[in-house]
PDB file of C-alpha atoms in Angstrom:
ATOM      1  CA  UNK A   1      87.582  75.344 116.498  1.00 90.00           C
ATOM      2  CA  UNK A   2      89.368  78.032 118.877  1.00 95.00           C
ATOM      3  CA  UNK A   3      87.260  81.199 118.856  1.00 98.00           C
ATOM      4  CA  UNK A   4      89.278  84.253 120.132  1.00 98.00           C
ATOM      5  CA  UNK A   5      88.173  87.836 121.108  1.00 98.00           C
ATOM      6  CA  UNK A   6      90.217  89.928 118.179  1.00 98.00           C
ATOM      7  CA  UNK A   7      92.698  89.201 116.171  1.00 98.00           C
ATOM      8  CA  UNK A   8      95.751  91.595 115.586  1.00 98.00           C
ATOM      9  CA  UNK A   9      96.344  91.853 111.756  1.00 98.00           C
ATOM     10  CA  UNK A  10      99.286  93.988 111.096  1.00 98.00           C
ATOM     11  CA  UNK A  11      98.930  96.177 107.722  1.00 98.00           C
ATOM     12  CA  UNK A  12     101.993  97.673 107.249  1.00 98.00           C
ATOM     13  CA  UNK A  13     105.347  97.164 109.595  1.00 96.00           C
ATOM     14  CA  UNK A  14     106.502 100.890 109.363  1.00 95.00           C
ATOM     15  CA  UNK A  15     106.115 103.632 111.339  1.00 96.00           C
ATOM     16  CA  UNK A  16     106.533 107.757 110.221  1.00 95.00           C
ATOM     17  CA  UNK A  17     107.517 107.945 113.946  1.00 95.00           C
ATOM     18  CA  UNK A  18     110.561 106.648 116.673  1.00 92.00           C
ATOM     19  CA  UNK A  19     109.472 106.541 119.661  1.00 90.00           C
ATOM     20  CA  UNK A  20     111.843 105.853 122.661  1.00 88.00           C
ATOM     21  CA  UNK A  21     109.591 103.139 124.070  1.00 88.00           C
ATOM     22  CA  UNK A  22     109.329 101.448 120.540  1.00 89.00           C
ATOM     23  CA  UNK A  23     112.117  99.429 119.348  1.00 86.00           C
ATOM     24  CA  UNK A  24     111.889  99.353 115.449  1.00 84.00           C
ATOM     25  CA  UNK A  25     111.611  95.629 114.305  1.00 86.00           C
ATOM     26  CA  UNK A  26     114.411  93.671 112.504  1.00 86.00           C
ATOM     27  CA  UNK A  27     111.755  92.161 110.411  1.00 92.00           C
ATOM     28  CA  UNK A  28     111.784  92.917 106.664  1.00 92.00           C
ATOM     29  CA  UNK A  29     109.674  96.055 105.985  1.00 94.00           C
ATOM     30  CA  UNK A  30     106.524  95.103 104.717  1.00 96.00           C
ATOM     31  CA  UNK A  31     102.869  96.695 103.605  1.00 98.00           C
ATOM     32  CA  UNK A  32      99.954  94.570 103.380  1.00 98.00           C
ATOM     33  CA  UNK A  33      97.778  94.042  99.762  1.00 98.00           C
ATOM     34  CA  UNK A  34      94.708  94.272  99.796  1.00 98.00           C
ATOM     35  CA  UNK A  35      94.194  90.854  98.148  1.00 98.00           C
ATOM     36  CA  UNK A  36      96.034  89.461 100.799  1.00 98.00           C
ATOM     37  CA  UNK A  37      94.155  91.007 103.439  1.00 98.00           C
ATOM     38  CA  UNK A  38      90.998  89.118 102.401  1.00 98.00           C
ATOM     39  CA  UNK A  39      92.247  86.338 102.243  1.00 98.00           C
ATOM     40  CA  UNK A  40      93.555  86.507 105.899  1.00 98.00           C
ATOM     41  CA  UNK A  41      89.884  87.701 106.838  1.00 98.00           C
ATOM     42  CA  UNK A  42      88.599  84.390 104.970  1.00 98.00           C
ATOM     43  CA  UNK A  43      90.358  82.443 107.388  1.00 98.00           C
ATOM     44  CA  UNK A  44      89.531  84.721 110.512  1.00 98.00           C
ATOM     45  CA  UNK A  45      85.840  84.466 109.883  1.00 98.00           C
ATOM     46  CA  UNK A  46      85.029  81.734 111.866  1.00 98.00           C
ATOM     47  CA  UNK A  47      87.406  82.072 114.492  1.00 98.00           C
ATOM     48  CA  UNK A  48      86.684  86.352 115.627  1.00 98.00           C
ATOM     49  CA  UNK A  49      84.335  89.101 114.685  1.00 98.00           C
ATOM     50  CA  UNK A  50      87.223  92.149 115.137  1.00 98.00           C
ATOM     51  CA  UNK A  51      90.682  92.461 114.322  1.00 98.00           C
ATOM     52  CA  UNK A  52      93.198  95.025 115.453  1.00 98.00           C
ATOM     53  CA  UNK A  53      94.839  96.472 112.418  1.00 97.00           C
ATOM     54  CA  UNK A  54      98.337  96.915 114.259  1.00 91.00           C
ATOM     55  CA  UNK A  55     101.282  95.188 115.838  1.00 95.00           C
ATOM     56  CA  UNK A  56     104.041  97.142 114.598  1.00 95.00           C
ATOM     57  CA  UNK A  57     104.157 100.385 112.231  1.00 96.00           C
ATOM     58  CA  UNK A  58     101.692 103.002 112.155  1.00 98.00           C
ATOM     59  CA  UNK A  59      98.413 101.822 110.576  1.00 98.00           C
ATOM     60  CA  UNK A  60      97.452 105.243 108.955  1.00 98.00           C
ATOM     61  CA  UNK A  61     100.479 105.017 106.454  1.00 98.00           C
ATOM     62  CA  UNK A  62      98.581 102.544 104.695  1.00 98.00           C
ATOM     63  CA  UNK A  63      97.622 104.006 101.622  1.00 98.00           C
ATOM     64  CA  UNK A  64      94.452 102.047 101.150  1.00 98.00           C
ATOM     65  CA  UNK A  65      93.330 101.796 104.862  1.00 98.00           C
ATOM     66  CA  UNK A  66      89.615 102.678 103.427  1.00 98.00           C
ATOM     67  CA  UNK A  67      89.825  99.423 100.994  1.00 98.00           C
ATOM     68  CA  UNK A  68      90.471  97.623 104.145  1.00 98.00           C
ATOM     69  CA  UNK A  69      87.896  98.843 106.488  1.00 98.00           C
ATOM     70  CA  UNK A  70      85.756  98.588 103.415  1.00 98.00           C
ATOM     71  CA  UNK A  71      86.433  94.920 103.068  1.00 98.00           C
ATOM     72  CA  UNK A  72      86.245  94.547 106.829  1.00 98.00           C
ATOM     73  CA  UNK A  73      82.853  95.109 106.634  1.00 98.00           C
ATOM     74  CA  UNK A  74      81.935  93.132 103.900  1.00 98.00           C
ATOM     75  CA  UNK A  75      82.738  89.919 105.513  1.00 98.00           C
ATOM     76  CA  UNK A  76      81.314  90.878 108.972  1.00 98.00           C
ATOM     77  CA  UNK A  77      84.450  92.051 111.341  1.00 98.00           C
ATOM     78  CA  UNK A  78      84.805  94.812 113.646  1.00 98.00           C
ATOM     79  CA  UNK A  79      88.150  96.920 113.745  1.00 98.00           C
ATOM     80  CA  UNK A  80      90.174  98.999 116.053  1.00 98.00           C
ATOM     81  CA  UNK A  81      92.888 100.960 114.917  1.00 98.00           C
ATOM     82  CA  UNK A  82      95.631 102.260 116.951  1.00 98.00           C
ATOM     83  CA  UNK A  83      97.482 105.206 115.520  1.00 98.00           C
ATOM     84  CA  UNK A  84     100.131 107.732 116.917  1.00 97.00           C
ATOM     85  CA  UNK A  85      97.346 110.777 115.238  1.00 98.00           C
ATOM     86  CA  UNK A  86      99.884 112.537 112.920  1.00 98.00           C
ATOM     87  CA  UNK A  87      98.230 111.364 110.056  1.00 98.00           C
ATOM     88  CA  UNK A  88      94.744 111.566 111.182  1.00 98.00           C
ATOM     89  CA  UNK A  89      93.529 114.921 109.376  1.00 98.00           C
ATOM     90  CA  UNK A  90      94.795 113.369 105.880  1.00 98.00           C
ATOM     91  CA  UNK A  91      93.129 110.029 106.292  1.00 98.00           C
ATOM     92  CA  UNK A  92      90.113 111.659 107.857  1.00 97.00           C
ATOM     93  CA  UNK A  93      88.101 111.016 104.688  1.00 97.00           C
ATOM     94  CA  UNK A  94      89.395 107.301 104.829  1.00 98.00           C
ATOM     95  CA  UNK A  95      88.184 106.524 108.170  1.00 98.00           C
ATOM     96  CA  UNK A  96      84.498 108.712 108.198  1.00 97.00           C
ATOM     97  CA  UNK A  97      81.802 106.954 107.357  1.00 95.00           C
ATOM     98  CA  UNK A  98      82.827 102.996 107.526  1.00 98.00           C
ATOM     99  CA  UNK A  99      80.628 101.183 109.064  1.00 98.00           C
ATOM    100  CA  UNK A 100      83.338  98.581 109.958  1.00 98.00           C
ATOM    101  CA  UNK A 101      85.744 100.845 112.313  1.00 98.00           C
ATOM    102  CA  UNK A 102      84.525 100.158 115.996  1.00 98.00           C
ATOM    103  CA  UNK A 103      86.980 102.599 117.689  1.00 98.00           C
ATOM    104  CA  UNK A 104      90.468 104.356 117.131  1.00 98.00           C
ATOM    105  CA  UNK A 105      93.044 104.684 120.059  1.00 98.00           C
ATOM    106  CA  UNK A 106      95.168 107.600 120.079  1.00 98.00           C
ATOM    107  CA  UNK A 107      98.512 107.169 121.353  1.00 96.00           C
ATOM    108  CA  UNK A 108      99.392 110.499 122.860  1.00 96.00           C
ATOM    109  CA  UNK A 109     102.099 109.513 124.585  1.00 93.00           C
ATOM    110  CA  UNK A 110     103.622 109.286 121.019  1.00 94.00           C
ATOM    111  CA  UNK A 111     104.361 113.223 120.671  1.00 93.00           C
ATOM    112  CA  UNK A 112     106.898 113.228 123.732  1.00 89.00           C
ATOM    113  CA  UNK A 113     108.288 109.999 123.022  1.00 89.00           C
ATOM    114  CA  UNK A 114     109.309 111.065 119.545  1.00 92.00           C
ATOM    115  CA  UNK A 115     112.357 113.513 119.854  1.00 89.00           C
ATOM    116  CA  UNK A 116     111.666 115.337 116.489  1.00 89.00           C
ATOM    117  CA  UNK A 117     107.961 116.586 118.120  1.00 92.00           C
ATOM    118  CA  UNK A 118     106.767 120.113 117.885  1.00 90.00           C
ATOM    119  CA  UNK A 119     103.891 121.930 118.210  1.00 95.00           C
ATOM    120  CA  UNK A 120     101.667 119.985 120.824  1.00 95.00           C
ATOM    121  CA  UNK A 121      98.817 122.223 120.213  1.00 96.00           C
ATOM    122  CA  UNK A 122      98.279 121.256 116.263  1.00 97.00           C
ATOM    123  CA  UNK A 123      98.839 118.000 116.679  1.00 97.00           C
ATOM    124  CA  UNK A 124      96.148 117.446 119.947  1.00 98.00           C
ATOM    125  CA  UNK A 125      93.658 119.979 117.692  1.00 98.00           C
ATOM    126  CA  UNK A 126      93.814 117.461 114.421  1.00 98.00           C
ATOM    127  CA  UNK A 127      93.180 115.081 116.512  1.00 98.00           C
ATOM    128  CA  UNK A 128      90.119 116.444 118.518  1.00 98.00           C
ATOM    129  CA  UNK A 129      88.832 117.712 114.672  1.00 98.00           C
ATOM    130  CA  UNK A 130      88.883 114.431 113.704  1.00 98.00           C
ATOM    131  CA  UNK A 131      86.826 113.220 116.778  1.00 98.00           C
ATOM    132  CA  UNK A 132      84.488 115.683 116.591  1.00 97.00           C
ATOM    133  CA  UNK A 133      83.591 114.953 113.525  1.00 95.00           C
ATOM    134  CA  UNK A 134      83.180 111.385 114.362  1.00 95.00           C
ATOM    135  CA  UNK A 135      81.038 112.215 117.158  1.00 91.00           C
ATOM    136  CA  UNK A 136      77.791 110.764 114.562  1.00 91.00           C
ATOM    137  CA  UNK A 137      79.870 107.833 113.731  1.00 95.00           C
ATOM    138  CA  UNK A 138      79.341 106.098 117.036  1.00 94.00           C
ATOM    139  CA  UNK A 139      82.939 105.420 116.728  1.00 97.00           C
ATOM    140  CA  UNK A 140      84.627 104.787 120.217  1.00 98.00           C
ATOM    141  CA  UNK A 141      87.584 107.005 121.030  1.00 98.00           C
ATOM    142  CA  UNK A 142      90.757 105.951 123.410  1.00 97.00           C
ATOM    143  CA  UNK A 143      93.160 108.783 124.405  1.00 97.00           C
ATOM    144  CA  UNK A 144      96.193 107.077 125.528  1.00 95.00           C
ATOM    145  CA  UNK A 145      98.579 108.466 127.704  1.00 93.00           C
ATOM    146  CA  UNK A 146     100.842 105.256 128.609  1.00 90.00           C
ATOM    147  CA  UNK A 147     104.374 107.361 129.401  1.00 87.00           C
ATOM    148  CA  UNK A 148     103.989 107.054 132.834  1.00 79.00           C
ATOM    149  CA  UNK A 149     107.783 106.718 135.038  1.00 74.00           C
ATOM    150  CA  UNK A 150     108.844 105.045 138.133  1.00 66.00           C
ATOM    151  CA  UNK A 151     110.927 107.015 140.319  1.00 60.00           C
ATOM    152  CA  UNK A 152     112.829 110.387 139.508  1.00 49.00           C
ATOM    153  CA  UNK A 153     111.409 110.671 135.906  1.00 55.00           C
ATOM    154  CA  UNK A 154     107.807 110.225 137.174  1.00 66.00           C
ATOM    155  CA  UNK A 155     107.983 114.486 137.330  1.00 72.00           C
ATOM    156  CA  UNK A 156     108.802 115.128 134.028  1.00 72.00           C
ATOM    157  CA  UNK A 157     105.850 113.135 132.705  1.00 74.00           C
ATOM    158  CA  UNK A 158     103.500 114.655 134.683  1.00 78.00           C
ATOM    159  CA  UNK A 159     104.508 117.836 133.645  1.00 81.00           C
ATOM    160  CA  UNK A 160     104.668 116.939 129.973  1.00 84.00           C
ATOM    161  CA  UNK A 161     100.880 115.127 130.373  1.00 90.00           C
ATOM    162  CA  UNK A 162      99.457 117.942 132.050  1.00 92.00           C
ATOM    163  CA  UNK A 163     100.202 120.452 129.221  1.00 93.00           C
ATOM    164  CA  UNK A 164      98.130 117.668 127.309  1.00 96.00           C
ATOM    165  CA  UNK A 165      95.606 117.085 129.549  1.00 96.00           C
ATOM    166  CA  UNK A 166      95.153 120.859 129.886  1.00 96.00           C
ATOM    167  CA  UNK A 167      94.017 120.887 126.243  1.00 97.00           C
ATOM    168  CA  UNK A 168      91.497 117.952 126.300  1.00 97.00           C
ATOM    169  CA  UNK A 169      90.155 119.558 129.508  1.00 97.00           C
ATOM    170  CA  UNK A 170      89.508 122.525 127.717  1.00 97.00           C
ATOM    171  CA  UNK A 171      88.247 120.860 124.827  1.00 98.00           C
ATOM    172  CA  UNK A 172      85.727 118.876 126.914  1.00 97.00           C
ATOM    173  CA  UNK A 173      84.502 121.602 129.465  1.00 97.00           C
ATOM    174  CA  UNK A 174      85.568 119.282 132.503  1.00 97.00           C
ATOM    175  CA  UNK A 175      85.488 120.694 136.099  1.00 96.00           C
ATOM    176  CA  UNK A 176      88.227 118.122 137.179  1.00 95.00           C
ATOM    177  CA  UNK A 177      91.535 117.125 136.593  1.00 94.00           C
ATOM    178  CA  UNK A 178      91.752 114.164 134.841  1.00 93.00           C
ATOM    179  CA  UNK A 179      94.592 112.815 137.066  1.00 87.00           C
ATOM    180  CA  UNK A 180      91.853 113.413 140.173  1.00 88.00           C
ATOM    181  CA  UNK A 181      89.739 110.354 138.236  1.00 91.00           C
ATOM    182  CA  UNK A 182      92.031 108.149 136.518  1.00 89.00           C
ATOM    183  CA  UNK A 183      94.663 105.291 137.850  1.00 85.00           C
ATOM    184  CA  UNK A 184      97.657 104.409 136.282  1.00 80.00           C
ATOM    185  CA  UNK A 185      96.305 100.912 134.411  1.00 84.00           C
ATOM    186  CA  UNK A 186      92.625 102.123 134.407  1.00 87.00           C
ATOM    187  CA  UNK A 187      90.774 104.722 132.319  1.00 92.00           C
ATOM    188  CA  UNK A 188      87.772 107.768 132.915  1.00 95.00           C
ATOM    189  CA  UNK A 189      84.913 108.406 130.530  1.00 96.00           C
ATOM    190  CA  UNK A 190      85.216 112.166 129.774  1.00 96.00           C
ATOM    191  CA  UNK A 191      81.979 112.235 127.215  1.00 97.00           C
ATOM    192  CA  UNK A 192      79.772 109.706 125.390  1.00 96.00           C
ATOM    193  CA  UNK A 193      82.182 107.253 123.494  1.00 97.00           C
ATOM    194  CA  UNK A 194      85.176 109.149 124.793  1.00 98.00           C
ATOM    195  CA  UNK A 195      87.516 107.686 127.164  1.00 97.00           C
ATOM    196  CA  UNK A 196      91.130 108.533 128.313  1.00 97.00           C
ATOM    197  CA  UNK A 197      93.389 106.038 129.680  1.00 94.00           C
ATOM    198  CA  UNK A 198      96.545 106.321 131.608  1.00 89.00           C
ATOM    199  CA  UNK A 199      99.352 103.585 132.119  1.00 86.00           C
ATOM    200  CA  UNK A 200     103.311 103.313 132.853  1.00 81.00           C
ATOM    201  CA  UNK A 201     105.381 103.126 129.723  1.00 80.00           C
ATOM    202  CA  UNK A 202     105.433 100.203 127.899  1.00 74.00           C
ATOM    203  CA  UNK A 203     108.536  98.211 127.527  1.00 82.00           C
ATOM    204  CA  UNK A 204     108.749  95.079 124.506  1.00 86.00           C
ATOM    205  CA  UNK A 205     109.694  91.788 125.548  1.00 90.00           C
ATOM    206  CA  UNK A 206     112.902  91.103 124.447  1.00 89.00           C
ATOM    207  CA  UNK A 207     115.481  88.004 124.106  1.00 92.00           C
ATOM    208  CA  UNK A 208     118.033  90.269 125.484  1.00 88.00           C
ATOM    209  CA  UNK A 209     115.927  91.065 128.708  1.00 87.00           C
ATOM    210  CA  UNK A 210     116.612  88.942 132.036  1.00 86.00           C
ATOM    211  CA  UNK A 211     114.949  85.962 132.182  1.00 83.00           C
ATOM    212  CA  UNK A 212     112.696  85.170 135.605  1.00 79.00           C
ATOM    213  CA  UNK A 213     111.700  81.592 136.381  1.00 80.00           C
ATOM    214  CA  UNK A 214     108.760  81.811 134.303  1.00 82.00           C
ATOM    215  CA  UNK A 215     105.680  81.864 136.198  1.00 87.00           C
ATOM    216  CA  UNK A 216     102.435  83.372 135.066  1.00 87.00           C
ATOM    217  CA  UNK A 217      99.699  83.345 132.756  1.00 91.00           C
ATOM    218  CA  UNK A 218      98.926  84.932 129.623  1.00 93.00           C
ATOM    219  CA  UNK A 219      96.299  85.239 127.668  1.00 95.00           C
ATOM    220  CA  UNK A 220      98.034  84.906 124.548  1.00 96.00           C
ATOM    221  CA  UNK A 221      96.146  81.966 121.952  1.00 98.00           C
ATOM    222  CA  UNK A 222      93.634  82.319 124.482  1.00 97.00           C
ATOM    223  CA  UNK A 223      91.236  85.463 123.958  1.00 97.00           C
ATOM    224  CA  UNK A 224      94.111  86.429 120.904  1.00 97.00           C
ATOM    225  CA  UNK A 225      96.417  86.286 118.610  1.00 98.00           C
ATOM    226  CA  UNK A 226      98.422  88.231 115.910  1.00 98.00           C
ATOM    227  CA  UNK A 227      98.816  88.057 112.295  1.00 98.00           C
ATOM    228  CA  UNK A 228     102.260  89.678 111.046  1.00 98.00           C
ATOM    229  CA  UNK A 229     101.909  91.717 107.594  1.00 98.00           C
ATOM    230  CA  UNK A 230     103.929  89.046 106.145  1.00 97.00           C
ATOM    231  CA  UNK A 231     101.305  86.352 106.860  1.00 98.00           C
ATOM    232  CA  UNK A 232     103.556  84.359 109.861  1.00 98.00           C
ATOM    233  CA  UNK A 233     101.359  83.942 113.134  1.00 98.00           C
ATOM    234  CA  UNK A 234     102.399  84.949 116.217  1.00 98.00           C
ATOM    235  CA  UNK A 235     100.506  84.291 119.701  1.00 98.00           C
ATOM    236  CA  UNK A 236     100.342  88.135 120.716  1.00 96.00           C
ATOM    237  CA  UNK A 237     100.290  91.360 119.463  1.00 95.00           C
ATOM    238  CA  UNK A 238     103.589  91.753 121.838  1.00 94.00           C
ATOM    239  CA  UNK A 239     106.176  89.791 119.504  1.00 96.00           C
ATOM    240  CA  UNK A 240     106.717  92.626 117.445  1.00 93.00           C
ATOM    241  CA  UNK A 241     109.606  90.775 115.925  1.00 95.00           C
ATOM    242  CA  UNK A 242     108.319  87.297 114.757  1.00 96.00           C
ATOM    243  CA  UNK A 243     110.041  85.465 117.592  1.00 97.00           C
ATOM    244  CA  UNK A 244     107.615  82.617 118.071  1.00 98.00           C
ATOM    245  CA  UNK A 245     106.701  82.010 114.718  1.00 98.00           C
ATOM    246  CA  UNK A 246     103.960  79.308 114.443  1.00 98.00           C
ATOM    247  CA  UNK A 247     103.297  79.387 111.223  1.00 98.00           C
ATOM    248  CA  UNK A 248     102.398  81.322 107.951  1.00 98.00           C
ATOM    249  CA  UNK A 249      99.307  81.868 106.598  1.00 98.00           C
ATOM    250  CA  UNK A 250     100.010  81.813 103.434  1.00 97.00           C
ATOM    251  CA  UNK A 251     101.031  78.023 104.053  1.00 97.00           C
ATOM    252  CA  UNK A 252      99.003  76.587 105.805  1.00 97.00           C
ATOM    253  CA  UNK A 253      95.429  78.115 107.511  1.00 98.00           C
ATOM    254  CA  UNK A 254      95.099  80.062 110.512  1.00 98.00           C
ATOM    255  CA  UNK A 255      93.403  77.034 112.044  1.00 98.00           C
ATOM    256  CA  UNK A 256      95.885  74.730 111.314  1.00 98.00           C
ATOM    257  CA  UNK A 257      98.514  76.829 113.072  1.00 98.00           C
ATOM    258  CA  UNK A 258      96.691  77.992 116.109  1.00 98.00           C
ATOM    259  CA  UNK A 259      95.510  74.112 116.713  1.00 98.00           C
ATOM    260  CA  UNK A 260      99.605  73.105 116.244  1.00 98.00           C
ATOM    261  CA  UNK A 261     101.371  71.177 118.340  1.00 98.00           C
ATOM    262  CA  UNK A 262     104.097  74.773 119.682  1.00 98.00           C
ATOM    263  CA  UNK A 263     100.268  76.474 120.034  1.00 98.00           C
ATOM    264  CA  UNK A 264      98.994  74.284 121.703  1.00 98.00           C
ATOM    265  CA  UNK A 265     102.119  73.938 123.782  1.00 98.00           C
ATOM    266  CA  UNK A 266     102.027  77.505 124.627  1.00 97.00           C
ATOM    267  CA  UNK A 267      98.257  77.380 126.015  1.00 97.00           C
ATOM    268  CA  UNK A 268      99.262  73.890 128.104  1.00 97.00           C
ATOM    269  CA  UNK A 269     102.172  75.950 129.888  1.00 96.00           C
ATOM    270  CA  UNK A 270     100.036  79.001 130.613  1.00 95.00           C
ATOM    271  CA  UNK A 271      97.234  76.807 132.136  1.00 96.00           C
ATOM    272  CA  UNK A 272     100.301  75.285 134.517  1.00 95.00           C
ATOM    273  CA  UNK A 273     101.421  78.534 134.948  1.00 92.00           C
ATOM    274  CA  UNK A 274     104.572  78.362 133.058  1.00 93.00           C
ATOM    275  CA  UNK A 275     105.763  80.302 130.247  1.00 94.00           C
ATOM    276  CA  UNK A 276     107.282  78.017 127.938  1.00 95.00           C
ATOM    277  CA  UNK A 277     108.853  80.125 125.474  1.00 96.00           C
ATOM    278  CA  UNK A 278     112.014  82.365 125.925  1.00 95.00           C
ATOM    279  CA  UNK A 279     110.178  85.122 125.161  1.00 95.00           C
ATOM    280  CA  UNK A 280     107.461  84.616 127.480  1.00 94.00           C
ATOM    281  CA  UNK A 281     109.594  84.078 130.111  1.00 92.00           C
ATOM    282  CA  UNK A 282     111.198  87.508 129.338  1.00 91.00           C
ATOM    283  CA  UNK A 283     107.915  89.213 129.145  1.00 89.00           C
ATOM    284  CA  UNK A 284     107.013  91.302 132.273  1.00 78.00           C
ATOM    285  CA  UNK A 285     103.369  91.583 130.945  1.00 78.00           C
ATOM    286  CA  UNK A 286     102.325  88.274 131.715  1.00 72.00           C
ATOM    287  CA  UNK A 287     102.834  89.259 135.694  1.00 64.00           C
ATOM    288  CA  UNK A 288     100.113  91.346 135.337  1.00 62.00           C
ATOM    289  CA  UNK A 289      98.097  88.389 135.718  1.00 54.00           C
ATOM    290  CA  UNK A 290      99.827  87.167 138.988  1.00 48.00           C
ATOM    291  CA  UNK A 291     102.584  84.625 139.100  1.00 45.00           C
TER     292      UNK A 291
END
């Protein structure tokens, strides 16, 4: 039986946000039950101990995101959450206190890449409420700051991160500049169970990107896979549109689809170093692991 090291489970497929470096998806617009979120951890039990609670949408406009932590933890899984923070300070009672959430990422990059955005300074200090009070919770804390540009646009971002970064510096007493510590891909610890990370924007694969000759490797079906709100499998948290749908778990179970023959496919052509899918082959992410 494949074993993997998370699972993404996407809760609900909308997002209060839109972001320039988020396509919205064409998929249907969904929310998960919480019914149908145990089951889905039934089948996940022997195969991970945490799950991601995102692929698309904003996981904080779920309105029973405590029932789901809650149930988390009943059958024995770990979560992560990764949230764009504007609804932080009215779920903070939701999230405080269960046992099950392992860490929250903070997309930061989220407040410039959404054009209706104002007021940087409320939205960083509900944020950095909310983590201090979860400073007893030994919950781990991401700061993400992946709007990093290549060539004449790499200015403006630095400008727009430092006003940012000026604020977390402050809030953290450091007697550096973050940008002095951190590389773009890699991360700094700036206190216990507090990191910030740094990256270039993320693009989506898409079918309408160029297509390359399809070397690589991916880890996809490997160390994870995703779960989309409406039960179909996908083999990373990266087809945010249900291209390479392997199954549904409402169907068939999750071990029946991740041990399929296009799964198993998938793994076989990675191994080879060959994408096998269109959308692999149009995924730049997979270079990251050399070609």
């Amino acid at each position: 039986m494949k074993t993997f090291k998370k699972v993404y489970v996407e809760i609900i497929s909308v997002c209060n946000l839109a972001c320039s470096f988020c396509p919205p998806t064409n998929r249907t617009k969904g929310i998960i039950k919480v019914e149908d979120f145990n089951r889905i951890l039934d089948q996940l039990k022997p195969h991970t101990k945490y799950i991601y609670l995102h692929v698309k949408g904003e996981p904080l406009m779920h309105p029973r995101i405590d029932q789901l932590l809650d149930a988390a933890h009943e059958k024995g899984f770990k979560v992560n959450i990764t949230t764009n923070g504007t609804l932080i300070k009215k779920n903070r009672e939701k999230l405080l206190g269960k046992p099950a959430l392992r860490q929250i990422n903070f997309s930061l990059h989220s407040f410039d890449g959404h054009e209706g955005s104002e007021n940087r300074e409320k939205y960083l200090g509900d944020i950095l409420e909310f983590v201090r009070n979860a400073k007893d919770h030994g919950i781990i804390i991401s700061y993400r700051l992946w709007n990093l540009q290549r060539g004449q646009s790499t200015e403006i971002a630095k400008r727009r991160n430092r006003e940012t970064l000026d604020i977390i510096e402050k809030e953290y007493n450091l007697d550096y500049r973050i940008e002095e510590k951190v590389v773009p891909g890699g991360g700094v610890k700036i206190a216990h169970n507090i990191y910030l990370n740094q990256d270039h924007e993320f693009r989506w694969p898409s079918l309408f990107a160029p297509e390359d000759e399809g070397k690589g490797f991916c880890h996809a079906l490997r160390s994870h896979a995703a779960i989309l709100v409406d039960g179909t499998v996908v083999p990373c948290c990266l087809d945010g549109d249900g291209i390479i749908k392997l199954g549904n778990v409402n169907d068939q179970s999750f071990n029946e689809i991740v041990e399929g023959e296009r799964a198993n496919r998938i793994v076989e052509g990675f191994s080879n170093r060959v994408a096998v899918e269109e959308l692999c082959r149009k995924c730049g992410f997979r270079q990251k692991f050399g070609m």
